[in-house]
Each structure stands twice: as C-alpha cells, then as structure tokens.
Amino acid sequence: MKHVIHTTDCFHPHNDPDDHFDLALQYALAAMGHLSLDGVIIDHPSRSQGGPYAPAAAACAQLGMLSGVTVPVTVGAAVGTRCIGDTLEDLGIHGTRGADEILRVLRRNPEKTALVMVGEASDIAAAVSKAPELFREKCAGIYLVAGTASHPDGIEREWNVMCGRAAYITVMRAPCPVYWCPCFQALGEGGDYFGEHNFGENSGLFFEAQGPLFEAMPTRLRAFFSFMFEKSTDPLWLDALERTELSDAYHAETGRMRRFYSTSAILHAAGLSADASGALVPTEDTRAIFSYVPITASCDSDGVVRWTYAEKPDPDSPRCILHINDDPHFGGAMMRTMAALYAILQ
C-alpha cells in the first residue's frame, strides 16, 4: 500500500472549493485501500490567505465519518520560510508542528512515504531543510502542484509560488524524487489565470461542468459540499452530514463549471492513472491518459524552472513532470474517475 501525506490550503469558509474536492479524493482512495493516508497538514491561513479563515479541520472530521478513515490533522506554521533552506526553528514549538509531523511520519513508516502538496510549500520545505538525508532515504516523492511549465516572460507568477517562493525553490531542489504537476502550461505576460494558454500537455488543469459529479455523489457527500459551499458557521458539522435540504449555494454550484488542478498528482501518488473512460489503471498501463515522465530541471533563485524531457530520471536528483497522453479526453476522464471514487464516501 502507498503511504501518503496530504498538505493543503483547505480552509473554512472556503477560499477555493477545489481543495475540498482534493481532500475528499484522498479520503476516498484511502477508504478503497489504494493508499494509507498518514496525515493531513493544513497551511496556516496567515501565510497566504489572510482571513477570516480557519484550517478546515471540520472537513477532515466529516470525511473521516464518511470514509471510516481516521487521519491525524496538523496545522502548519503561521509564518512561511523566508529564505531557501530555512528550517523555521526560530519560531518555537508552535511554528514547526507541520514540518515535525512530516518528519515523524517519514521516520515511523518502514516504507517510503509520498507527499502531495496542493497549497503553499513552507511546511514541506522546512522539513526538507531540517532533515535532507531523511528525505533522501524515506521520501517516495514530493508531488508538487504549483508553478507553470513555461515562462514566456521569464517570471513565475502562479499563486502557490508567489505565496512562498523560497519554499517552492527549496522543495524543487529537494534530495528526493519530485513529481511536478504545473498548475498552468503558461500564464503569459501579466499572469492570466483564465486564458487558453493555461492548458497544455504538462498542466494538471482541467475545466469541466460540476453537475454530473454532484449527481453521482452519495447523499451525505452532497451534504458535505453543501455545508462547505454555504460557508456555514454552524459548529454542528456532524449534523450537517444528515441534512437532506441542501443550501442555495450548493444548488447554484451544480450548474457551474469548475477548474481542477491536482487530480493527476493525487492519483499518481497512489500508484494510479486512468484510461479515457475514467477507469483506474496502474501508472505504467499503456492506456493511461496521463503519466509522469523524466526531465532534467533546474530552478533559479526566482522560482523559474527550466527543464527538458529526458530518457530516464537523474539518479542523483530524480525529476518528473506531468504529461497528458490523451488531451481531448483528459478532463472528462478525470471527472468520471472522481465520481466513481466518491461513491464510497457514504
């Protein structure tokens, strides 16, 4: 079984609802036995979002009820890494809990553990800087969902990088495998998050209608998303799962499109891909609609990654990038895969 730690900027009230979809996917994979979800590290909101936000610990509790999976939840450092190689040690006991939990899990697990990063990188970066040899020995790979694959103007403007550029550079230079899932193919001059140039063969981004996904969900999982979308301040999160009358905010979302970024990274960390129909297949299957392929890469002091495809990974610094093998079917297949996995969250 694959061992995974999920690090995320999942907050309540939500800032970006796709973080809840990612979290639900991890719990579903754990419930189905595809992985052992050994921890969830939630970014401290003061690092990147301001407020008023709280780490979505209640969402983890709700998903634990729906999945039957109990996962330790830790809140990361309130202040991000300020320079490349920063260990955050000067922040005291409350400042390094996220990094310390990552290191604890790496040391405890006899097998190697993968980290999936869908938020800001400071907690992983601090852990890497504190114990680089442990990462070299025990980390199966860091799935880095951040950045852009190409930089027409030579500047990296993706949100997760801008929230913690030094942390992103530290992780990109980590002494363990890095599986890079760029959020965008390119942002272009000025940084356009909603242009055609965002999509491409190396971007994890897909943009699909949400309605069919919600229609396929179990009733209590719909209630989970209803609670999230309405930004409820009701502390009775367990009762919220039993509500059959869903919020106006939920009903408004069912007719909208949504952008997803992290699905391929979450699946690949579990040893999975999908075929064009959305059925799960092993990562090495010839029908896989996406894969992670070797590159040679360097990350400069501004966080700009320059890379080229390679025949095989560098043995001293293995780096791979997402590659979409069947672009026309990628988004639709990912939605069908998610719908099938969410069915277990009852």
mmCIF file of C-alpha atoms in Angstrom:
data_model
loop_
_atom_site.group_PDB
_atom_site.id
_atom_site.type_symbol
_atom_site.label_atom_id
_atom_site.label_comp_id
_atom_site.label_asym_id
_atom_site.label_seq_id
_atom_site.Cartn_x
_atom_site.Cartn_y
_atom_site.Cartn_z
ATOM 1 C CA MET A 1 0.000 0.000 0.000
ATOM 2 C CA LYS A 2 1.210 3.501 -0.816
ATOM 3 C CA HIS A 3 1.786 5.838 2.133
ATOM 4 C CA VAL A 4 0.779 9.468 1.566
ATOM 5 C CA ILE A 5 0.750 12.774 3.459
ATOM 6 C CA HIS A 6 -1.536 15.464 2.019
ATOM 7 C CA THR A 7 -0.544 19.110 2.509
ATOM 8 C CA THR A 8 -3.184 21.664 1.578
ATOM 9 C CA ASP A 9 -4.513 25.202 1.926
ATOM 10 C CA CYS A 10 -8.030 23.914 2.629
ATOM 11 C CA PHE A 11 -9.930 26.454 4.713
ATOM 12 C CA HIS A 12 -13.392 27.118 6.098
ATOM 13 C CA PRO A 13 -15.045 29.280 4.981
ATOM 14 C CA HIS A 14 -13.526 28.167 1.701
ATOM 15 C CA ASN A 15 -11.292 30.361 -0.377
ATOM 16 C CA ASP A 16 -11.009 27.866 -3.224
ATOM 17 C CA PRO A 17 -13.521 24.970 -3.138
ATOM 18 C CA ASP A 18 -11.339 22.665 -5.247
ATOM 19 C CA ASP A 19 -9.285 21.987 -2.100
ATOM 20 C CA HIS A 20 -12.304 20.179 -0.608
ATOM 21 C CA PHE A 21 -12.635 18.068 -3.760
ATOM 22 C CA ASP A 22 -8.939 17.124 -3.458
ATOM 23 C CA LEU A 23 -9.340 16.248 0.214
ATOM 24 C CA ALA A 24 -12.380 14.084 -0.500
ATOM 25 C CA LEU A 25 -10.430 12.260 -3.206
ATOM 26 C CA GLN A 26 -7.645 11.383 -0.766
ATOM 27 C CA TYR A 27 -10.120 10.014 1.787
ATOM 28 C CA ALA A 28 -11.898 8.017 -0.930
ATOM 29 C CA LEU A 29 -8.631 6.442 -2.100
ATOM 30 C CA ALA A 30 -7.799 5.574 1.499
ATOM 31 C CA ALA A 31 -11.253 4.060 2.085
ATOM 32 C CA MET A 32 -10.833 1.881 -1.018
ATOM 33 C CA GLY A 33 -7.426 0.637 0.158
ATOM 34 C CA HIS A 34 -5.383 2.294 -2.579
ATOM 35 C CA LEU A 35 -3.290 4.211 -0.063
ATOM 36 C CA SER A 36 -2.662 4.823 3.609
ATOM 37 C CA LEU A 37 -3.418 8.484 4.301
ATOM 38 C CA ASP A 38 -0.947 9.051 7.113
ATOM 39 C CA GLY A 39 -1.540 12.730 7.732
ATOM 40 C CA VAL A 40 -3.148 15.939 6.545
ATOM 41 C CA ILE A 41 -1.131 19.121 7.038
ATOM 42 C CA ILE A 42 -3.222 22.281 6.581
ATOM 43 C CA ASP A 43 -1.468 25.571 5.834
ATOM 44 C CA HIS A 44 -1.853 28.258 8.476
ATOM 45 C CA PRO A 45 -4.134 30.828 6.780
ATOM 46 C CA SER A 46 -1.956 33.769 7.781
ATOM 47 C CA ARG A 47 0.751 32.534 5.403
ATOM 48 C CA SER A 48 -1.151 33.086 2.191
ATOM 49 C CA GLN A 49 -4.834 33.877 2.609
ATOM 50 C CA GLY A 50 -5.260 36.303 5.479
ATOM 51 C CA GLY A 51 -8.698 35.944 6.946
ATOM 52 C CA PRO A 52 -11.046 35.352 8.407
ATOM 53 C CA TYR A 53 -10.258 31.728 7.563
ATOM 54 C CA ALA A 54 -9.673 28.656 9.707
ATOM 55 C CA PRO A 55 -7.921 25.447 8.678
ATOM 56 C CA ALA A 56 -10.684 23.071 7.560
ATOM 57 C CA ALA A 57 -10.237 20.528 10.366
ATOM 58 C CA ALA A 58 -14.018 20.036 10.433
ATOM 59 C CA ALA A 59 -13.917 18.955 6.768
ATOM 60 C CA CYS A 60 -11.386 16.268 7.714
ATOM 61 C CA ALA A 61 -13.642 15.133 10.556
ATOM 62 C CA GLN A 62 -16.641 14.977 8.197
ATOM 63 C CA LEU A 63 -14.712 12.985 5.602
ATOM 64 C CA GLY A 64 -13.477 10.690 8.348
ATOM 65 C CA MET A 65 -17.103 9.922 9.188
ATOM 66 C CA LEU A 66 -17.980 9.296 5.535
ATOM 67 C CA SER A 67 -14.924 7.158 4.796
ATOM 68 C CA GLY A 68 -14.304 5.340 8.065
ATOM 69 C CA VAL A 69 -10.702 6.547 7.851
ATOM 70 C CA THR A 70 -9.082 8.344 10.806
ATOM 71 C CA VAL A 71 -6.261 10.695 9.847
ATOM 72 C CA PRO A 72 -4.086 12.956 12.059
ATOM 73 C CA VAL A 73 -4.611 16.620 11.132
ATOM 74 C CA THR A 74 -1.921 19.213 11.835
ATOM 75 C CA VAL A 75 -1.905 22.979 11.261
ATOM 76 C CA GLY A 76 1.279 24.328 9.708
ATOM 77 C CA ALA A 77 3.481 27.260 10.638
ATOM 78 C CA ALA A 78 1.941 30.730 10.908
ATOM 79 C CA VAL A 79 4.994 32.226 9.188
ATOM 80 C CA GLY A 80 6.389 30.758 5.976
ATOM 81 C CA THR A 81 10.011 30.089 5.157
ATOM 82 C CA ARG A 82 11.804 33.353 4.459
ATOM 83 C CA CYS A 83 14.873 32.085 2.647
ATOM 84 C CA ILE A 84 15.968 28.989 0.778
ATOM 85 C CA GLY A 85 16.888 26.306 3.300
ATOM 86 C CA ASP A 86 15.014 27.869 6.239
ATOM 87 C CA THR A 87 14.085 25.291 8.918
ATOM 88 C CA LEU A 88 11.739 27.652 10.858
ATOM 89 C CA GLU A 89 13.446 26.553 14.086
ATOM 90 C CA ASP A 90 13.472 30.112 15.453
ATOM 91 C CA LEU A 91 9.651 30.169 15.558
ATOM 92 C CA GLY A 92 9.445 27.894 18.604
ATOM 93 C CA ILE A 93 7.301 24.823 19.253
ATOM 94 C CA HIS A 94 4.144 26.176 17.613
ATOM 95 C CA GLY A 95 5.989 27.183 14.468
ATOM 96 C CA THR A 96 7.285 23.827 13.289
ATOM 97 C CA ARG A 97 4.450 21.398 14.004
ATOM 98 C CA GLY A 98 3.653 20.808 10.328
ATOM 99 C CA ALA A 99 7.272 20.096 9.439
ATOM 100 C CA ASP A 100 7.779 17.985 12.564
ATOM 101 C CA GLU A 101 4.713 15.851 11.767
ATOM 102 C CA ILE A 102 6.029 15.203 8.260
ATOM 103 C CA LEU A 103 9.370 14.094 9.680
ATOM 104 C CA ARG A 104 7.667 11.929 12.322
ATOM 105 C CA VAL A 105 5.695 10.033 9.679
ATOM 106 C CA LEU A 106 8.747 9.584 7.446
ATOM 107 C CA ARG A 107 10.724 8.148 10.362
ATOM 108 C CA ARG A 108 7.884 5.927 11.583
ATOM 109 C CA ASN A 109 6.847 4.289 8.327
ATOM 110 C CA PRO A 110 9.018 1.342 7.319
ATOM 111 C CA GLU A 111 8.061 2.000 3.680
ATOM 112 C CA LYS A 112 8.747 5.186 1.799
ATOM 113 C CA THR A 113 6.087 7.903 2.016
ATOM 114 C CA ALA A 114 4.927 10.323 -0.682
ATOM 115 C CA LEU A 115 3.865 13.913 -0.034
ATOM 116 C CA VAL A 116 1.187 15.614 -2.123
ATOM 117 C CA MET A 117 1.417 19.405 -1.914
ATOM 118 C CA VAL A 118 -1.583 21.362 -3.201
ATOM 119 C CA GLY A 119 -1.038 24.547 -1.190
ATOM 120 C CA GLU A 120 1.938 26.635 -0.117
ATOM 121 C CA ALA A 121 5.213 24.771 0.344
ATOM 122 C CA SER A 122 6.653 26.080 3.636
ATOM 123 C CA ASP A 123 5.949 23.085 5.885
ATOM 124 C CA ILE A 124 7.474 20.605 3.441
ATOM 125 C CA ALA A 125 10.357 22.986 2.727
ATOM 126 C CA ALA A 126 11.145 23.366 6.445
ATOM 127 C CA ALA A 127 11.097 19.574 6.842
ATOM 128 C CA VAL A 128 13.401 19.123 3.830
ATOM 129 C CA SER A 129 15.841 21.695 5.202
ATOM 130 C CA LYS A 130 15.788 20.177 8.691
ATOM 131 C CA ALA A 131 16.407 16.558 7.625
ATOM 132 C CA PRO A 132 17.565 16.307 3.992
ATOM 133 C CA GLU A 133 19.057 12.830 4.474
ATOM 134 C CA LEU A 134 15.752 11.528 5.794
ATOM 135 C CA PHE A 135 14.050 12.740 2.615
ATOM 136 C CA ARG A 136 16.755 11.119 0.535
ATOM 137 C CA GLU A 137 16.183 7.807 2.320
ATOM 138 C CA LYS A 138 12.451 7.705 3.130
ATOM 139 C CA CYS A 139 10.527 10.022 0.776
ATOM 140 C CA ALA A 140 8.964 8.235 -2.217
ATOM 141 C CA GLY A 141 8.463 11.585 -3.880
ATOM 142 C CA ILE A 142 7.022 15.056 -3.458
ATOM 143 C CA TYR A 143 4.071 15.758 -5.739
ATOM 144 C CA LEU A 144 4.417 19.478 -6.269
ATOM 145 C CA VAL A 145 1.196 21.028 -7.593
ATOM 146 C CA ALA A 146 2.429 24.538 -8.260
ATOM 147 C CA GLY A 147 4.093 26.731 -10.833
ATOM 148 C CA THR A 148 3.892 26.913 -14.603
ATOM 149 C CA ALA A 149 5.524 24.700 -17.200
ATOM 150 C CA SER A 150 6.730 27.545 -19.421
ATOM 151 C CA HIS A 151 7.561 31.186 -18.782
ATOM 152 C CA PRO A 152 7.238 33.398 -21.867
ATOM 153 C CA ASP A 153 8.291 36.475 -19.899
ATOM 154 C CA GLY A 154 10.764 34.698 -17.611
ATOM 155 C CA ILE A 155 8.690 35.306 -14.442
ATOM 156 C CA GLU A 156 6.858 32.777 -12.244
ATOM 157 C CA ARG A 157 3.504 34.193 -11.115
ATOM 158 C CA GLU A 158 1.500 31.133 -10.048
ATOM 159 C CA TRP A 159 -0.265 31.707 -6.702
ATOM 160 C CA ASN A 160 1.312 28.936 -4.605
ATOM 161 C CA VAL A 161 4.776 30.020 -5.714
ATOM 162 C CA MET A 162 4.136 33.693 -5.011
ATOM 163 C CA CYS A 163 2.875 32.823 -1.512
ATOM 164 C CA GLY A 164 6.187 31.137 -0.710
ATOM 165 C CA ARG A 165 8.821 31.471 -3.409
ATOM 166 C CA ALA A 166 11.748 30.402 -1.194
ATOM 167 C CA ALA A 167 9.790 27.344 -0.021
ATOM 168 C CA TYR A 168 8.917 26.373 -3.599
ATOM 169 C CA ILE A 169 12.583 26.597 -4.619
ATOM 170 C CA THR A 170 13.650 24.504 -1.612
ATOM 171 C CA VAL A 171 11.147 21.774 -2.494
ATOM 172 C CA MET A 172 12.027 21.852 -6.185
ATOM 173 C CA ARG A 173 15.669 21.285 -5.160
ATOM 174 C CA ALA A 174 14.861 18.557 -2.570
ATOM 175 C CA PRO A 175 17.161 15.491 -2.376
ATOM 176 C CA CYS A 176 14.360 13.072 -3.282
ATOM 177 C CA PRO A 177 12.143 12.432 -6.316
ATOM 178 C CA VAL A 178 9.948 15.399 -7.269
ATOM 179 C CA TYR A 179 6.866 14.836 -9.428
ATOM 180 C CA TRP A 180 5.980 18.233 -10.806
ATOM 181 C CA CYS A 181 2.363 18.953 -11.706
ATOM 182 C CA PRO A 182 2.347 22.540 -13.011
ATOM 183 C CA CYS A 183 -0.927 24.328 -12.376
ATOM 184 C CA PHE A 184 -0.642 26.006 -15.762
ATOM 185 C CA GLN A 185 1.125 25.418 -19.043
ATOM 186 C CA ALA A 186 1.840 29.152 -19.155
ATOM 187 C CA LEU A 187 0.498 32.345 -17.621
ATOM 188 C CA GLY A 188 1.722 34.781 -20.198
ATOM 189 C CA GLU A 189 2.676 38.395 -19.702
ATOM 190 C CA GLY A 190 0.943 39.833 -16.652
ATOM 191 C CA GLY A 191 -0.209 36.434 -15.373
ATOM 192 C CA ASP A 192 -3.607 35.475 -16.810
ATOM 193 C CA TYR A 193 -5.223 32.644 -14.798
ATOM 194 C CA PHE A 194 -8.151 32.268 -17.190
ATOM 195 C CA GLY A 195 -6.660 32.065 -20.686
ATOM 196 C CA GLU A 196 -6.367 29.321 -23.272
ATOM 197 C CA HIS A 197 -2.607 29.294 -22.760
ATOM 198 C CA ASN A 198 -3.188 27.917 -19.215
ATOM 199 C CA PHE A 199 -3.923 24.459 -20.658
ATOM 200 C CA GLY A 200 -1.390 22.114 -22.242
ATOM 201 C CA GLU A 201 0.324 18.749 -22.188
ATOM 202 C CA ASN A 202 2.083 19.434 -18.874
ATOM 203 C CA SER A 203 -0.654 21.263 -16.954
ATOM 204 C CA GLY A 204 -2.819 19.488 -14.402
ATOM 205 C CA LEU A 205 -5.619 21.972 -15.071
ATOM 206 C CA PHE A 206 -8.966 20.878 -16.480
ATOM 207 C CA PHE A 207 -12.247 22.796 -16.603
ATOM 208 C CA GLU A 208 -15.495 20.846 -16.500
ATOM 209 C CA ALA A 209 -19.173 21.123 -15.563
ATOM 210 C CA GLN A 210 -19.769 20.071 -11.946
ATOM 211 C CA GLY A 211 -23.376 18.889 -12.342
ATOM 212 C CA PRO A 212 -22.670 15.253 -13.316
ATOM 213 C CA LEU A 213 -20.187 14.930 -10.454
ATOM 214 C CA PHE A 214 -22.765 16.037 -7.881
ATOM 215 C CA GLU A 215 -25.472 13.844 -9.417
ATOM 216 C CA ALA A 216 -23.289 10.763 -8.888
ATOM 217 C CA MET A 217 -22.448 11.575 -5.258
ATOM 218 C CA PRO A 218 -23.917 9.772 -2.240
ATOM 219 C CA THR A 219 -26.431 11.860 -0.294
ATOM 220 C CA ARG A 220 -24.189 12.569 2.701
ATOM 221 C CA LEU A 221 -21.294 13.650 0.483
ATOM 222 C CA ARG A 222 -23.607 16.161 -1.197
ATOM 223 C CA ALA A 223 -24.411 17.451 2.284
ATOM 224 C CA PHE A 224 -20.661 17.799 2.942
ATOM 225 C CA PHE A 225 -20.270 20.000 -0.128
ATOM 226 C CA SER A 226 -23.450 21.929 0.704
ATOM 227 C CA PHE A 227 -22.037 22.777 4.155
ATOM 228 C CA MET A 228 -18.808 23.929 2.527
ATOM 229 C CA PHE A 229 -20.371 25.995 -0.273
ATOM 230 C CA GLU A 230 -22.700 27.889 2.074
ATOM 231 C CA LYS A 231 -19.715 28.852 4.272
ATOM 232 C CA SER A 232 -21.715 27.756 7.289
ATOM 233 C CA THR A 233 -20.695 28.997 10.748
ATOM 234 C CA ASP A 234 -22.716 26.200 12.399
ATOM 235 C CA PRO A 235 -20.300 24.151 14.546
ATOM 236 C CA LEU A 236 -22.560 21.082 14.304
ATOM 237 C CA TRP A 237 -20.589 19.555 11.460
ATOM 238 C CA LEU A 238 -21.802 16.026 12.153
ATOM 239 C CA ASP A 239 -25.474 17.016 11.981
ATOM 240 C CA ALA A 240 -24.703 18.831 8.728
ATOM 241 C CA LEU A 241 -23.977 15.488 7.043
ATOM 242 C CA GLU A 242 -27.539 14.321 7.697
ATOM 243 C CA ARG A 243 -29.278 17.282 6.072
ATOM 244 C CA THR A 244 -31.375 16.438 3.033
ATOM 245 C CA GLU A 245 -32.340 20.043 2.283
ATOM 246 C CA LEU A 246 -29.235 21.422 0.615
ATOM 247 C CA SER A 247 -28.146 25.046 0.594
ATOM 248 C CA ASP A 248 -28.893 27.625 -2.080
ATOM 249 C CA ALA A 249 -25.140 27.953 -2.544
ATOM 250 C CA TYR A 250 -24.891 24.241 -3.353
ATOM 251 C CA HIS A 251 -27.702 24.393 -5.904
ATOM 252 C CA ALA A 252 -26.057 27.411 -7.562
ATOM 253 C CA GLU A 253 -22.808 25.454 -7.946
ATOM 254 C CA THR A 254 -24.408 22.474 -9.698
ATOM 255 C CA GLY A 255 -24.852 24.496 -12.877
ATOM 256 C CA ARG A 256 -21.349 25.943 -12.917
ATOM 257 C CA MET A 257 -18.008 24.910 -14.324
ATOM 258 C CA ARG A 258 -15.031 24.252 -12.051
ATOM 259 C CA ARG A 259 -11.277 24.276 -12.525
ATOM 260 C CA PHE A 260 -9.331 21.344 -11.030
ATOM 261 C CA TYR A 261 -5.542 21.146 -10.782
ATOM 262 C CA SER A 262 -4.388 18.297 -8.534
ATOM 263 C CA THR A 263 -6.289 15.162 -9.545
ATOM 264 C CA SER A 264 -3.473 13.560 -11.542
ATOM 265 C CA ALA A 265 -0.958 14.102 -8.723
ATOM 266 C CA ILE A 266 -3.263 12.574 -6.098
ATOM 267 C CA LEU A 267 -3.953 9.522 -8.248
ATOM 268 C CA HIS A 268 -0.312 9.008 -9.271
ATOM 269 C CA ALA A 269 0.871 9.144 -5.650
ATOM 270 C CA ALA A 270 -1.465 6.190 -5.071
ATOM 271 C CA GLY A 271 0.140 4.318 -7.984
ATOM 272 C CA LEU A 272 -2.797 5.017 -10.289
ATOM 273 C CA SER A 273 -3.751 6.676 -13.535
ATOM 274 C CA ALA A 274 -6.959 6.358 -15.581
ATOM 275 C CA ASP A 275 -7.905 5.395 -19.103
ATOM 276 C CA ALA A 276 -10.009 7.517 -21.471
ATOM 277 C CA SER A 277 -13.218 6.145 -19.949
ATOM 278 C CA GLY A 278 -12.138 7.198 -16.451
ATOM 279 C CA ALA A 279 -11.457 3.654 -15.219
ATOM 280 C CA LEU A 280 -8.496 3.350 -12.856
ATOM 281 C CA VAL A 281 -5.374 1.709 -14.296
ATOM 282 C CA PRO A 282 -1.831 1.281 -12.944
ATOM 283 C CA THR A 283 0.531 4.147 -13.721
ATOM 284 C CA GLU A 284 2.547 2.035 -16.150
ATOM 285 C CA ASP A 285 -0.509 0.870 -18.138
ATOM 286 C CA THR A 286 -0.350 1.740 -21.846
ATOM 287 C CA ARG A 287 -3.948 3.025 -21.646
ATOM 288 C CA ALA A 288 -3.032 5.652 -19.038
ATOM 289 C CA ILE A 289 -4.397 9.035 -20.008
ATOM 290 C CA PHE A 290 -1.615 10.769 -18.091
ATOM 291 C CA SER A 291 1.828 9.864 -16.811
ATOM 292 C CA TYR A 292 4.801 11.490 -15.130
ATOM 293 C CA VAL A 293 7.874 11.439 -17.358
ATOM 294 C CA PRO A 294 11.562 12.117 -16.626
ATOM 295 C CA ILE A 295 13.051 15.562 -17.094
ATOM 296 C CA THR A 296 16.266 17.354 -16.355
ATOM 297 C CA ALA A 297 15.404 20.527 -14.491
ATOM 298 C CA SER A 298 16.911 23.450 -12.639
ATOM 299 C CA CYS A 299 15.119 26.038 -10.522
ATOM 300 C CA ASP A 300 16.669 29.501 -10.318
ATOM 301 C CA SER A 301 16.532 31.929 -7.389
ATOM 302 C CA ASP A 302 13.329 33.497 -8.767
ATOM 303 C CA GLY A 303 11.487 30.173 -8.834
ATOM 304 C CA VAL A 304 11.616 29.793 -12.620
ATOM 305 C CA VAL A 305 12.087 26.139 -13.621
ATOM 306 C CA ARG A 306 13.932 25.415 -16.852
ATOM 307 C CA TRP A 307 13.563 21.847 -17.998
ATOM 308 C CA THR A 308 13.802 19.426 -20.895
ATOM 309 C CA TYR A 309 12.479 15.892 -21.372
ATOM 310 C CA ALA A 310 14.973 13.124 -20.552
ATOM 311 C CA GLU A 311 15.201 9.430 -21.397
ATOM 312 C CA LYS A 312 15.462 8.429 -17.741
ATOM 313 C CA PRO A 313 15.474 10.154 -14.340
ATOM 314 C CA ASP A 314 18.669 11.626 -12.991
ATOM 315 C CA PRO A 315 19.761 9.080 -10.332
ATOM 316 C CA ASP A 316 21.038 11.861 -8.038
ATOM 317 C CA SER A 317 18.089 14.219 -8.472
ATOM 318 C CA PRO A 318 15.066 12.418 -9.973
ATOM 319 C CA ARG A 319 12.586 14.843 -11.513
ATOM 320 C CA CYS A 320 9.433 14.052 -13.487
ATOM 321 C CA ILE A 321 6.738 16.249 -14.998
ATOM 322 C CA LEU A 322 3.106 15.544 -15.731
ATOM 323 C CA HIS A 323 2.428 14.578 -19.319
ATOM 324 C CA ILE A 324 -1.121 14.379 -20.691
ATOM 325 C CA ASN A 325 -1.152 11.458 -23.111
ATOM 326 C CA ASP A 326 -4.693 12.000 -24.408
ATOM 327 C CA ASP A 327 -5.510 15.692 -24.098
ATOM 328 C CA PRO A 328 -9.027 15.679 -25.649
ATOM 329 C CA HIS A 329 -10.273 13.134 -23.101
ATOM 330 C CA PHE A 330 -8.311 14.222 -20.025
ATOM 331 C CA GLY A 331 -10.845 16.433 -18.240
ATOM 332 C CA GLY A 332 -13.856 14.208 -18.874
ATOM 333 C CA ALA A 333 -11.969 11.098 -17.808
ATOM 334 C CA MET A 334 -10.817 12.749 -14.584
ATOM 335 C CA MET A 335 -14.391 13.744 -13.713
ATOM 336 C CA ARG A 336 -15.615 10.184 -14.236
ATOM 337 C CA THR A 337 -12.748 8.850 -12.129
ATOM 338 C CA MET A 338 -13.597 11.192 -9.283
ATOM 339 C CA ALA A 339 -17.296 10.320 -9.477
ATOM 340 C CA ALA A 340 -16.502 6.607 -9.208
ATOM 341 C CA LEU A 341 -14.175 7.104 -6.218
ATOM 342 C CA TYR A 342 -16.503 9.477 -4.367
ATOM 343 C CA ALA A 343 -19.177 6.762 -4.352
ATOM 344 C CA ILE A 344 -17.518 5.132 -1.340
ATOM 345 C CA LEU A 345 -17.950 8.265 0.822
ATOM 346 C CA GLN A 346 -21.319 7.398 2.321
#
